[in-house]
XYZ file of C-alpha atoms in Angstrom:
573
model
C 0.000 0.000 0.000
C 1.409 3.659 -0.754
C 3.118 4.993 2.180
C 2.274 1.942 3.984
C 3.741 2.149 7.614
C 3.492 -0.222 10.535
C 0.833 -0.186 12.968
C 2.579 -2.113 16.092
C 1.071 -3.996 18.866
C 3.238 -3.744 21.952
C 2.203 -6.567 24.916
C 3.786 -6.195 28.597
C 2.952 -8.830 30.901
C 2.647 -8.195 34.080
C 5.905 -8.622 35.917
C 8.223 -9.624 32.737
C 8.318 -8.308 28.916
C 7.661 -10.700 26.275
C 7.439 -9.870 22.287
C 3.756 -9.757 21.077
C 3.045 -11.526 17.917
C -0.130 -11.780 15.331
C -2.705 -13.903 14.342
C -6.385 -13.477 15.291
C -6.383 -13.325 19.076
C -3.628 -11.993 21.483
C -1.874 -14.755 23.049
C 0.186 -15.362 26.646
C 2.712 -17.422 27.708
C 1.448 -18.358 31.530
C 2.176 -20.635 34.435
C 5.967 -20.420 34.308
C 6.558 -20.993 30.429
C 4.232 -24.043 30.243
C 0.951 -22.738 28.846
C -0.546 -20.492 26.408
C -3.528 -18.727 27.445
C -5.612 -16.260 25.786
C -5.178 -12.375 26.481
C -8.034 -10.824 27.184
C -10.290 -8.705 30.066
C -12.513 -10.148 32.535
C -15.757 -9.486 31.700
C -15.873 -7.686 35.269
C -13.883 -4.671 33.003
C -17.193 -4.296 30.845
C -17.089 -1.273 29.843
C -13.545 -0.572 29.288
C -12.947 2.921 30.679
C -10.580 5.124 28.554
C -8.850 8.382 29.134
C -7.003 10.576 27.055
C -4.274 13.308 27.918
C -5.615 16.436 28.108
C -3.152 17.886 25.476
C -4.891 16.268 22.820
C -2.943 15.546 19.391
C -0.333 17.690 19.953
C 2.528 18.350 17.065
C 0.303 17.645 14.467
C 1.608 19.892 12.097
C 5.112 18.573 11.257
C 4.801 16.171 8.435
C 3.229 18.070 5.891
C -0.597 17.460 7.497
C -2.164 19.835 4.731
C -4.846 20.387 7.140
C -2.991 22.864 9.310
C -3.373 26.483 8.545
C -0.377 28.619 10.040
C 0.802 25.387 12.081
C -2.316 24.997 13.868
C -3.886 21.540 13.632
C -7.659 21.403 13.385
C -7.625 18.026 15.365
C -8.883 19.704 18.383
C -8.624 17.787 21.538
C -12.465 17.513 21.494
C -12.627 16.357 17.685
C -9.703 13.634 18.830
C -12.033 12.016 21.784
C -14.791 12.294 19.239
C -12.874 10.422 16.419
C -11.628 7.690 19.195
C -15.512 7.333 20.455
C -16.173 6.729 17.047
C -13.529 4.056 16.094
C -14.444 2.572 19.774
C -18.417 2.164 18.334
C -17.209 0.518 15.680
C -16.626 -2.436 17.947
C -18.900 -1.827 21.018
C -21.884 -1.675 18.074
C -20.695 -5.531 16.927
C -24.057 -7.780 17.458
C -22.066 -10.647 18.286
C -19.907 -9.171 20.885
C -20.546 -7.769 24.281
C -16.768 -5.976 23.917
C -17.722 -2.141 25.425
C -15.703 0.783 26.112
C -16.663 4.102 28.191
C -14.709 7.833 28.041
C -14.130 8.468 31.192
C -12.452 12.012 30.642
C -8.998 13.297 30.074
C -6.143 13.498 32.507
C -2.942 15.645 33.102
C -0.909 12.124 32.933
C 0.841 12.274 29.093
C 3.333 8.563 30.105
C 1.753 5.008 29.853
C 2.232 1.916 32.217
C 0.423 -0.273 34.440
C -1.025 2.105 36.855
C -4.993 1.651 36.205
C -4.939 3.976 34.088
C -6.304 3.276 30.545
C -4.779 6.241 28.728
C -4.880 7.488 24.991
C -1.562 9.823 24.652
C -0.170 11.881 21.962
C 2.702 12.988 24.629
C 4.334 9.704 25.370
C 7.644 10.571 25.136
C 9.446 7.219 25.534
C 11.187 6.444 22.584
C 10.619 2.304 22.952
C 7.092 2.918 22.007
C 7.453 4.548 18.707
C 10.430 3.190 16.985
C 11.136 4.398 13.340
C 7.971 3.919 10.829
C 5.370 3.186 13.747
C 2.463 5.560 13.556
C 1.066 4.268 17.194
C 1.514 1.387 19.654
C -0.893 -0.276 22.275
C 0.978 -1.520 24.865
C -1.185 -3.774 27.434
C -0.366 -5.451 30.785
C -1.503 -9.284 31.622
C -1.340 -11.799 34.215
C 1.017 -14.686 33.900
C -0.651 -16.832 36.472
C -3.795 -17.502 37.840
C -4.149 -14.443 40.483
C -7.006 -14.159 43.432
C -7.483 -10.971 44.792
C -6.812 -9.529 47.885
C -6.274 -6.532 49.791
C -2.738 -6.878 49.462
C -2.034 -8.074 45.864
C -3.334 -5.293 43.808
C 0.115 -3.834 43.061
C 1.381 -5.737 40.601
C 4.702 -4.086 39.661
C 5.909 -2.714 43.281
C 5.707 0.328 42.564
C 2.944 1.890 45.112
C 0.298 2.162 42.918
C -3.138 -0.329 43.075
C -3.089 -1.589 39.511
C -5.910 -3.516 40.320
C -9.398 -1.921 41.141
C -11.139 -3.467 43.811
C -14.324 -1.178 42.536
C -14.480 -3.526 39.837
C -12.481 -6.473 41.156
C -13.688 -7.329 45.088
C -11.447 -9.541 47.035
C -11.942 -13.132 46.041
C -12.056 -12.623 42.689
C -10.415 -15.287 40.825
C -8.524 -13.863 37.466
C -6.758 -16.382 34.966
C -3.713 -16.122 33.438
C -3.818 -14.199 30.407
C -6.516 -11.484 31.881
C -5.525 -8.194 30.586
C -5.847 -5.703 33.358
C -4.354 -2.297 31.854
C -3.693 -1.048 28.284
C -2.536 2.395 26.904
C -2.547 3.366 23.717
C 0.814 6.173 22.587
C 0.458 8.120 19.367
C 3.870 8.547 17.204
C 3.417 12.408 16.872
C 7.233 13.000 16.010
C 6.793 10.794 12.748
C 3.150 11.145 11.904
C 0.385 14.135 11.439
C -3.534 12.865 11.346
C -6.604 14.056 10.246
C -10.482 12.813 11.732
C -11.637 12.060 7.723
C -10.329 9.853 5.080
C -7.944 11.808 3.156
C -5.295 11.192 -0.084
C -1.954 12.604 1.040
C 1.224 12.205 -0.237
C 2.579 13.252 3.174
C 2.793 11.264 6.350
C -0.790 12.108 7.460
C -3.146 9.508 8.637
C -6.299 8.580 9.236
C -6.485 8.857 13.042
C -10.389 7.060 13.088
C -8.649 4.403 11.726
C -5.864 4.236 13.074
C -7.321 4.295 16.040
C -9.978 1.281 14.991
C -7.342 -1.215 14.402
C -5.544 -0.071 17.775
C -8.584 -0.428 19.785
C -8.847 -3.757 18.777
C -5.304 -4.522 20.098
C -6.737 -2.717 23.320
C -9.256 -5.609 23.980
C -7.280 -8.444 22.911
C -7.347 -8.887 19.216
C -3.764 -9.535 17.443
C -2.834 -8.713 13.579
C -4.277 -10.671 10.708
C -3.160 -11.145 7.261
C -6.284 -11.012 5.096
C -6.436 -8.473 2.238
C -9.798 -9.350 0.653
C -11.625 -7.647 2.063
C -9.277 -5.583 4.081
C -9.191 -6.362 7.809
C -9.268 -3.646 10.526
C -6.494 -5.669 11.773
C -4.141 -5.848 9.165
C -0.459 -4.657 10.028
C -0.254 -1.745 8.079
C -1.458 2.077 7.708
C -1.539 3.996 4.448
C -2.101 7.524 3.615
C -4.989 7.154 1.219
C -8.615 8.029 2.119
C -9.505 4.188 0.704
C -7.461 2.524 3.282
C -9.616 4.958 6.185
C -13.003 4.220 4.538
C -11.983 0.253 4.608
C -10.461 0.047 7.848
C -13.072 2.268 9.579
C -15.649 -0.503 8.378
C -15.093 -4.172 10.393
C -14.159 -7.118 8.364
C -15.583 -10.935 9.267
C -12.749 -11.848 10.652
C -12.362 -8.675 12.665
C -15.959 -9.440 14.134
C -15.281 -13.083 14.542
C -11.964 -12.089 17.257
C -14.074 -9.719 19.212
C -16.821 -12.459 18.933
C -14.342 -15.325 20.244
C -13.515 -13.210 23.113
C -16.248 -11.743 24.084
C -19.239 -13.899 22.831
C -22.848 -12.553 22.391
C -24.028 -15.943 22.727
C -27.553 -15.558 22.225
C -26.953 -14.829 18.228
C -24.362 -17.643 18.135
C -26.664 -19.861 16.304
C -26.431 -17.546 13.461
C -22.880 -18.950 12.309
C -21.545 -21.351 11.440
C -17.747 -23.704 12.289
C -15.824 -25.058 10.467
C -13.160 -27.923 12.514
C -10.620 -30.259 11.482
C -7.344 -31.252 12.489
C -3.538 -30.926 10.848
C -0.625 -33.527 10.287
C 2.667 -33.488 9.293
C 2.933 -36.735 6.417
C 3.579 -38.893 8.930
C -0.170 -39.015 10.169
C 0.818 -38.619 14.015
C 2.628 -35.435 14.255
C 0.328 -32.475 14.552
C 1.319 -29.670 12.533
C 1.240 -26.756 15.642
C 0.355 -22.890 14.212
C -0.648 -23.352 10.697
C -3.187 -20.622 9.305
C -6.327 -21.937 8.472
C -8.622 -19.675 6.763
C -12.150 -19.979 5.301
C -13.057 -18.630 1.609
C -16.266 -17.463 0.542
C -16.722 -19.236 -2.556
C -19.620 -17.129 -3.974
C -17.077 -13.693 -3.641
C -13.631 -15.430 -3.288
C -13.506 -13.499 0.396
C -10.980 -14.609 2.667
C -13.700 -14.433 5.476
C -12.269 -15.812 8.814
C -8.856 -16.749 10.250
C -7.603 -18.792 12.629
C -4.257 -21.037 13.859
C -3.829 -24.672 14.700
C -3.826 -24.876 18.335
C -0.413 -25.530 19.723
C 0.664 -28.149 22.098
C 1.147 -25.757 24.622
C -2.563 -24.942 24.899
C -4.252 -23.996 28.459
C -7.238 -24.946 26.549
C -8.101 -29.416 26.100
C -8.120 -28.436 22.025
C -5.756 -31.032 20.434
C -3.049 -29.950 18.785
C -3.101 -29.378 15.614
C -6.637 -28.862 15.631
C -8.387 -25.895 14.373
C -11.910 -23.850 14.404
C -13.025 -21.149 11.732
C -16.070 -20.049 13.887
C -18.159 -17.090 13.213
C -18.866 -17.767 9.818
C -21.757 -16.756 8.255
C -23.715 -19.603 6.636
C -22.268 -20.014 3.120
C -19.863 -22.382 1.174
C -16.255 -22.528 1.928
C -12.512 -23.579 0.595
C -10.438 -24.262 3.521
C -7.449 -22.220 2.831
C -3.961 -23.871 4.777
C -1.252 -22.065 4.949
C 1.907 -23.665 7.075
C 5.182 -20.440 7.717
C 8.066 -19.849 9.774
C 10.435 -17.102 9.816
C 13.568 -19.718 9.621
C 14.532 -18.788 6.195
C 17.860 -16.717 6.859
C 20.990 -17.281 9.207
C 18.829 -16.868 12.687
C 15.820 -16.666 10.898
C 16.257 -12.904 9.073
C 15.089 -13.838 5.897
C 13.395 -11.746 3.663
C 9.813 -12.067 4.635
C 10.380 -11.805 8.346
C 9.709 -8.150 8.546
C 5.676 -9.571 7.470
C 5.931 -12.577 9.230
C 7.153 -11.068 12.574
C 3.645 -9.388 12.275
C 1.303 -11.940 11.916
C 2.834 -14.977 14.266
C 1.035 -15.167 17.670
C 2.442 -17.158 20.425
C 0.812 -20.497 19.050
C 3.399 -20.519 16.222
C 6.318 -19.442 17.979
C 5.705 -22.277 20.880
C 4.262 -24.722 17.674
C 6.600 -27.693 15.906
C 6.460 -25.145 12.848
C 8.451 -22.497 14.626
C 11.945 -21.893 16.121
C 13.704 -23.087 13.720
C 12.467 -26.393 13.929
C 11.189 -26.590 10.421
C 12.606 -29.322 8.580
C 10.428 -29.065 5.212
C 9.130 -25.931 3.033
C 5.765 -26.929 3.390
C 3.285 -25.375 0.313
C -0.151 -23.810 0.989
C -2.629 -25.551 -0.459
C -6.417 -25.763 -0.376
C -8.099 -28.590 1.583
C -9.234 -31.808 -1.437
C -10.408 -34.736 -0.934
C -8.742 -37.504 -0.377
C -5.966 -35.560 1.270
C -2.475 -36.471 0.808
C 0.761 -34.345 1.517
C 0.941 -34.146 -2.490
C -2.035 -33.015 -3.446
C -1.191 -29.342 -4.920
C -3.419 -29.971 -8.111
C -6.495 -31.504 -6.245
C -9.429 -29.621 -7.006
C -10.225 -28.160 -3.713
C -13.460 -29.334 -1.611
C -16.284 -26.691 -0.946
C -17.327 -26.822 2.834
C -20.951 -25.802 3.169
C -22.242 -24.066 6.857
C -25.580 -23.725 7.994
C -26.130 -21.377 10.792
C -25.515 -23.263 14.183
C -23.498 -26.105 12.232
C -20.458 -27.363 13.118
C -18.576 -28.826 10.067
C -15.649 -31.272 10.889
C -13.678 -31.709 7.629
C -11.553 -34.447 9.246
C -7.676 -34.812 9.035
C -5.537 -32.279 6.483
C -2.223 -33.798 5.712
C 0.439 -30.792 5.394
C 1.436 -30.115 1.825
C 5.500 -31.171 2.394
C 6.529 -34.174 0.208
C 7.588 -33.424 -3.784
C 4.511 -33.012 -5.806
C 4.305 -35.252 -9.139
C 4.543 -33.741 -12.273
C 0.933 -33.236 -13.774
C -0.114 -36.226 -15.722
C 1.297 -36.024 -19.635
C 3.334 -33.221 -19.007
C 7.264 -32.476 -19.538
C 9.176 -30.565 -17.215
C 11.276 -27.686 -18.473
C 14.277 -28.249 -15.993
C 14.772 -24.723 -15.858
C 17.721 -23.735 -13.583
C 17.927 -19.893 -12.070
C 17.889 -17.094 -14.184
C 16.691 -18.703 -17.556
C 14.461 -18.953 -20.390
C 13.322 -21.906 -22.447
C 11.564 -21.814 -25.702
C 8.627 -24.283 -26.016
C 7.607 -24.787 -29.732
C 3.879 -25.160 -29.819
C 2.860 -28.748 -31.631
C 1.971 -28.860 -35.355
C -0.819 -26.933 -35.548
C -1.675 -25.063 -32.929
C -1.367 -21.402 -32.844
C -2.016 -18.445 -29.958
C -3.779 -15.450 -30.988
C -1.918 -12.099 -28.727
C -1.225 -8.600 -29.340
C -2.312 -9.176 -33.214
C -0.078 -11.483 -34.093
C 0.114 -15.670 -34.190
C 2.318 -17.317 -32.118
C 4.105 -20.838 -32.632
C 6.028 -20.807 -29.899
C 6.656 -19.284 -26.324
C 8.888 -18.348 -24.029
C 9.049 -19.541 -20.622
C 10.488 -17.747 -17.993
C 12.251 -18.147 -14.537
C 10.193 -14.824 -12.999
C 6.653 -16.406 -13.697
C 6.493 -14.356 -17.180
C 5.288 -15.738 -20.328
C 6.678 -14.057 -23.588
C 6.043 -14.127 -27.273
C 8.856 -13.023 -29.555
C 12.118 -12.722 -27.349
C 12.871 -13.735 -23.748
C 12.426 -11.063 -20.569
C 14.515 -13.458 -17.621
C 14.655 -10.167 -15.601
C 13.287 -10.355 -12.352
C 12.330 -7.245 -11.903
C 8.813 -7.486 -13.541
C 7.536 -3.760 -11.793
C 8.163 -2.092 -15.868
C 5.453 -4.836 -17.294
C 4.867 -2.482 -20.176
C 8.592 -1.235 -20.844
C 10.771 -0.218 -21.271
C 13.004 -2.678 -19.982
C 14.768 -1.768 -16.887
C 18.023 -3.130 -17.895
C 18.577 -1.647 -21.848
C 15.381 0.479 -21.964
C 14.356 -1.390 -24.390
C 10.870 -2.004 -25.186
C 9.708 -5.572 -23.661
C 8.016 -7.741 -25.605
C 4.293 -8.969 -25.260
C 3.815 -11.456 -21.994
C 1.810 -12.971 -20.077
C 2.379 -13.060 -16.042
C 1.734 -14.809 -13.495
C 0.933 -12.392 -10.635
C 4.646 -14.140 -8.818
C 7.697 -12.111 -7.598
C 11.270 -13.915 -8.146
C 11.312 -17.889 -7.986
C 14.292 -19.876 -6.759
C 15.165 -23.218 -8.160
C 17.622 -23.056 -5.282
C 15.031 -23.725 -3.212
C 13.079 -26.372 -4.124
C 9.707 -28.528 -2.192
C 12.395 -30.538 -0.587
C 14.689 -27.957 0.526
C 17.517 -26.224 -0.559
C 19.428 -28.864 -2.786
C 19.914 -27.160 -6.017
C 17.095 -28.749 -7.945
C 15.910 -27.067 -11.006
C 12.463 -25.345 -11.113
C 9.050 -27.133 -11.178
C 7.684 -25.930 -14.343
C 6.112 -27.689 -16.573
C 3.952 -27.825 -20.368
C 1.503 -30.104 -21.772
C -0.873 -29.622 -24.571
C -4.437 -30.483 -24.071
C -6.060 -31.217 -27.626
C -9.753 -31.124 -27.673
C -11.334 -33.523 -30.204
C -14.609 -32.131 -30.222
C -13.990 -28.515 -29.939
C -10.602 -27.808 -31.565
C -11.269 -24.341 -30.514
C -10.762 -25.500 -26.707
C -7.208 -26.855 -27.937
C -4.556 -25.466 -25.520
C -1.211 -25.014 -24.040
C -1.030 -25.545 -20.072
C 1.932 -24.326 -18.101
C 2.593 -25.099 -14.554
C 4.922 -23.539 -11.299
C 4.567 -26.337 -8.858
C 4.946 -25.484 -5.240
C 7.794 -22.899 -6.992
C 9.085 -20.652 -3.848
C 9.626 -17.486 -3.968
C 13.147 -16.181 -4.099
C 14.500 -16.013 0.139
C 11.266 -17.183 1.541
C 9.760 -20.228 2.524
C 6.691 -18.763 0.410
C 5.615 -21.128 -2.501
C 2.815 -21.229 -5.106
C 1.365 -23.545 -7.701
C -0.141 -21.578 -10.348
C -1.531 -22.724 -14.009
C -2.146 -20.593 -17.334
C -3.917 -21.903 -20.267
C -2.818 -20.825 -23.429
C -6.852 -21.842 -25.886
C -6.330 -21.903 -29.914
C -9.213 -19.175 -29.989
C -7.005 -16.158 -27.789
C -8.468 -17.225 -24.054
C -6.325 -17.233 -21.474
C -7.094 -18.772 -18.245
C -4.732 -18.884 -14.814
C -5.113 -20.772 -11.636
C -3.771 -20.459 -8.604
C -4.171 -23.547 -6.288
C -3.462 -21.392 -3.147
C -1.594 -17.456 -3.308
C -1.230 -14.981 -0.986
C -1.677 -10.976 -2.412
C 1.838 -10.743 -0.654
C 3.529 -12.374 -3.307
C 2.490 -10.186 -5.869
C 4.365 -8.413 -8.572
């Protein structure tokens, strides 16, 4: 996204730090190391009272915000507690949720810790909190052990302050591990202007209602999430354009479905649907800990709710490995599976750890998928039928909910052992860097860009081209000139991949060539539905364990079709 910039969730538990990762709900690591728990606040907290520093937004006029008029911000302190009690409706007004938040005024107190106090601060002036590119940070303090109250346990860090209300918690109370009982939410005002409306800027201005939406979910125990279609409040990531505040401003399923988890309306439960199953390794016996599941609409392609494969480490009696989309409206599903680590560079600093640092929650880091345990690059895949650890060109299964049905798909084998080549087909053998011209059989002929084609180039970066070869991996010029000579390019076809590694092939990195492959599919009936198939199998993308499996279909009469069997928008060209 243009002038994308981080949104970061910050978690300190109670007593001890501890890095706060992604994926649906906020996570804790209780009882000494031995558990995970969920993160969340007794419903005793209901509502949530917030305050806000008195000061308001203050220097909100140094990043070219081309609201201001003579460096004075229109973001009055009153329009800022307005556009937070907006983004705070957004969840309190959630059906399925009894989440709830109250303003309960503004304070002189501009630094955040666990004190009690819930506070909203533009004047936070510790520098931990708003490293480089983070527009704002909710920090939030848990409980690492079952705690029951008393008069003299309420002061959590030593420090002479009751942390711990006994207004709304009364001696005896019992509070699990994982209860969140303070969060604060700092505003990067050195690095960042906002606004209260969606706006286009080119400058580092942002939409604080939205902003503020995603952070308030952080603030009652929702983590980061990864899906892009439709947008989720939760995603990672803040841009400058008045799209991104009208989209984030406006709750996505899988949004509802973590406030719904936590804090259950359960009267309307009945009107969604689950969908359960459980994840191996090939073996059949090893449950495969934190993989993403995720359910697709299949009427609107959606990526409609998220969740993780429960780790082994779970407070909860889930198995491992197993998994529930819940909150789904009543519809027709692919199950989407989706198996990462961030083990692909010496320590794990590979390329796509600066996304997948966002989206992990506890479940993969404490998982058999995580900590640099991996011993396969496991492809995502869709869940077929039967399912087999090869099965990248099954067609997948559609999974249909009715409201208040449960839908156990059964066992999902993890996508880890070589794929065969599709049936009839020749493999292209096609080490790094190259092209390989495939001369179309007697015949046939492709119709593109006015001209008939006999043959085809196929290329290493996912590019199809007629005429010469374009090996270049940088494919961001698709209509030329060429970033190398300035040349023009010739005509192509692309599949929507970054750079692919042969280096890194579905078993690892043994030098392997590329899993490409062509066939052609005559049609005796139709000779018009004659055509050219070309396949990336499980192909990884250059320094990441990400792979894909994607098909185009060259047709005699000019059609083209692709397929992906599973692919993630964060691959993209």
């Amino acid at each position: 996204m243009r002038g994308a910039r981080i949104l970061l969730l910050a978690a300190a538990i109670a007593l001890s730090l501890s890095p706060a990762r992604a994926g649906g709900n906020l996570e804790a690591v209780v009882q000494a190391g031995t558990k995970i728990s969920d993160a969340a606040w007794s419903p005793l907290a209901l509502p949530i009272p917030w305050k806000i520093n008195n000061q308001g937004a203050i220097n909100n006029c140094n990043n070219g915000n081309p609201t201001c008029v003579g460096g004075v911000s229109p973001l009055t302190l009153q329009r800022a507690i307005d556009g937070l009690t907006a983004a705070f409706n957004a969840w309190q007004e959630v059906p399925t949720s009894r989440a709830a938040f109250t303003y309960a005024g503004t304070t002189a107190q501009t630094g955040i810790g666990l004190d009690n106090v819930h506070l909203i601060t533009w004047a936070e002036t510790n520098p931990s909190f708003c490293p480089t590119g983070v527009v704002a940070t909710t920090p939030h303090s848990h409980l690492t052990a079952d705690l029951t109250l008393t008069s003299s346990n309420r002061d959590l860090n030593s420090d002479g302050i009751v942390d711990i209300d006994p207004a709304v918690y009364p001696n005896g109370t019992v509070l699990a591990a994982g209860t969140i009982v303070d969060a604060d939410m700092a505003w990067c005002a050195a690095g960042s202007d906002f606004v209260d409306v969606p706006l286009d800027t080119l400058t580092s201005t942002f939409d604080m209602v939205a902003v503020a939406t995603h952070e308030e979910g952080h603030w009652h125990g929702l983590s980061h999430s990864s899906l892009v279609s439709p947008i989720a409040t939760m995603l990672p990531f803040v841009d400058v354009t008045a799209d991104y505040g009208n989209q984030v401003r406006t709750l996505a399923q899988d949004d509802i479905a973590s406030t719904s988890r936590y804090y259950p309306e359960t009267t309307l439960a009945g009107n969604f649907g689950s969908i359960t199953g459980r994840l191996f390794f090939p073996n059949g016996t090893t449950a495969a800990d934190g993989v993403s599941v995720t359910g697709y609409n299949t009427r609107t392609g959606e990526m409609t709710v998220q969740v993780f494969s429960v780790s082994r480490f779970t407070s909860s009696a889930a198995l491992p490995g197993s998994f529930r989309v819940d909150w789904l409206p009543p519809g027709t599903y692919y199950v989407g599976i989706e198996y990462f680590d961030s083990t692909t560079g010496p320590a794990g600093a590979g390329d796509d750890d600066w996304w997948d640092n966002n989206r992990f929650n506890l479940t993969i880091v404490n998982g058999n998928v995580s900590a640099g345990n991996q011993p396969i690059i496991a492809r995502p895949e869709f869940y077929s039928s039967p399912e087999t650890s090869t099965d990248d060109l099954a067609d997948q299964v559609a999974v249909t909910v009715g409201a208040g049905q449960t839908v156990d798909i059964g066992t999902a084998i993890i996508n880890s052992d070589n794929p065969p080549a599709p049936a009839g087909a020749t493999a292209l053998n096609m080490p790094n860097g190259a092209s390989i011209q495939v001369v179309f059989p007697g015949g046939f002929s492709f119709p593109f860009f006015g001209q008939s084609w006999a043959s085809v180039f196929v290329n290493d970066n996912g590019n199809l081209t007629f005429g010469p070869t374009s090996p270049n991996a940088d494919t961001r010029l698709f209509l030329g000139p060429d970033p190398n000579s300035g040349d023009p390019v010739p005509p192509r076809i692309a599949f929507p991949l970054t750079n692919l590694d042969p280096g890194i092939d579905n078993q690892g990195p043994n030098g392997r060539f590329l899993d490409a492959f062509w066939r052609f599919v005559p049609d005796g009936t139709s000779p018009q539905n004659d055509r050219m198939e070309f396949t990336f199998l499980g192909v990884p993308v250059i320094s990441t364990t990400k792979s894909c499996t994607a098909v185009v279909r060259l047709f005699r009469s000019g059609r083209i079709e692709m397929q992906y069997r599973f692919w993630s928008a964060w691959w993209g060209i």
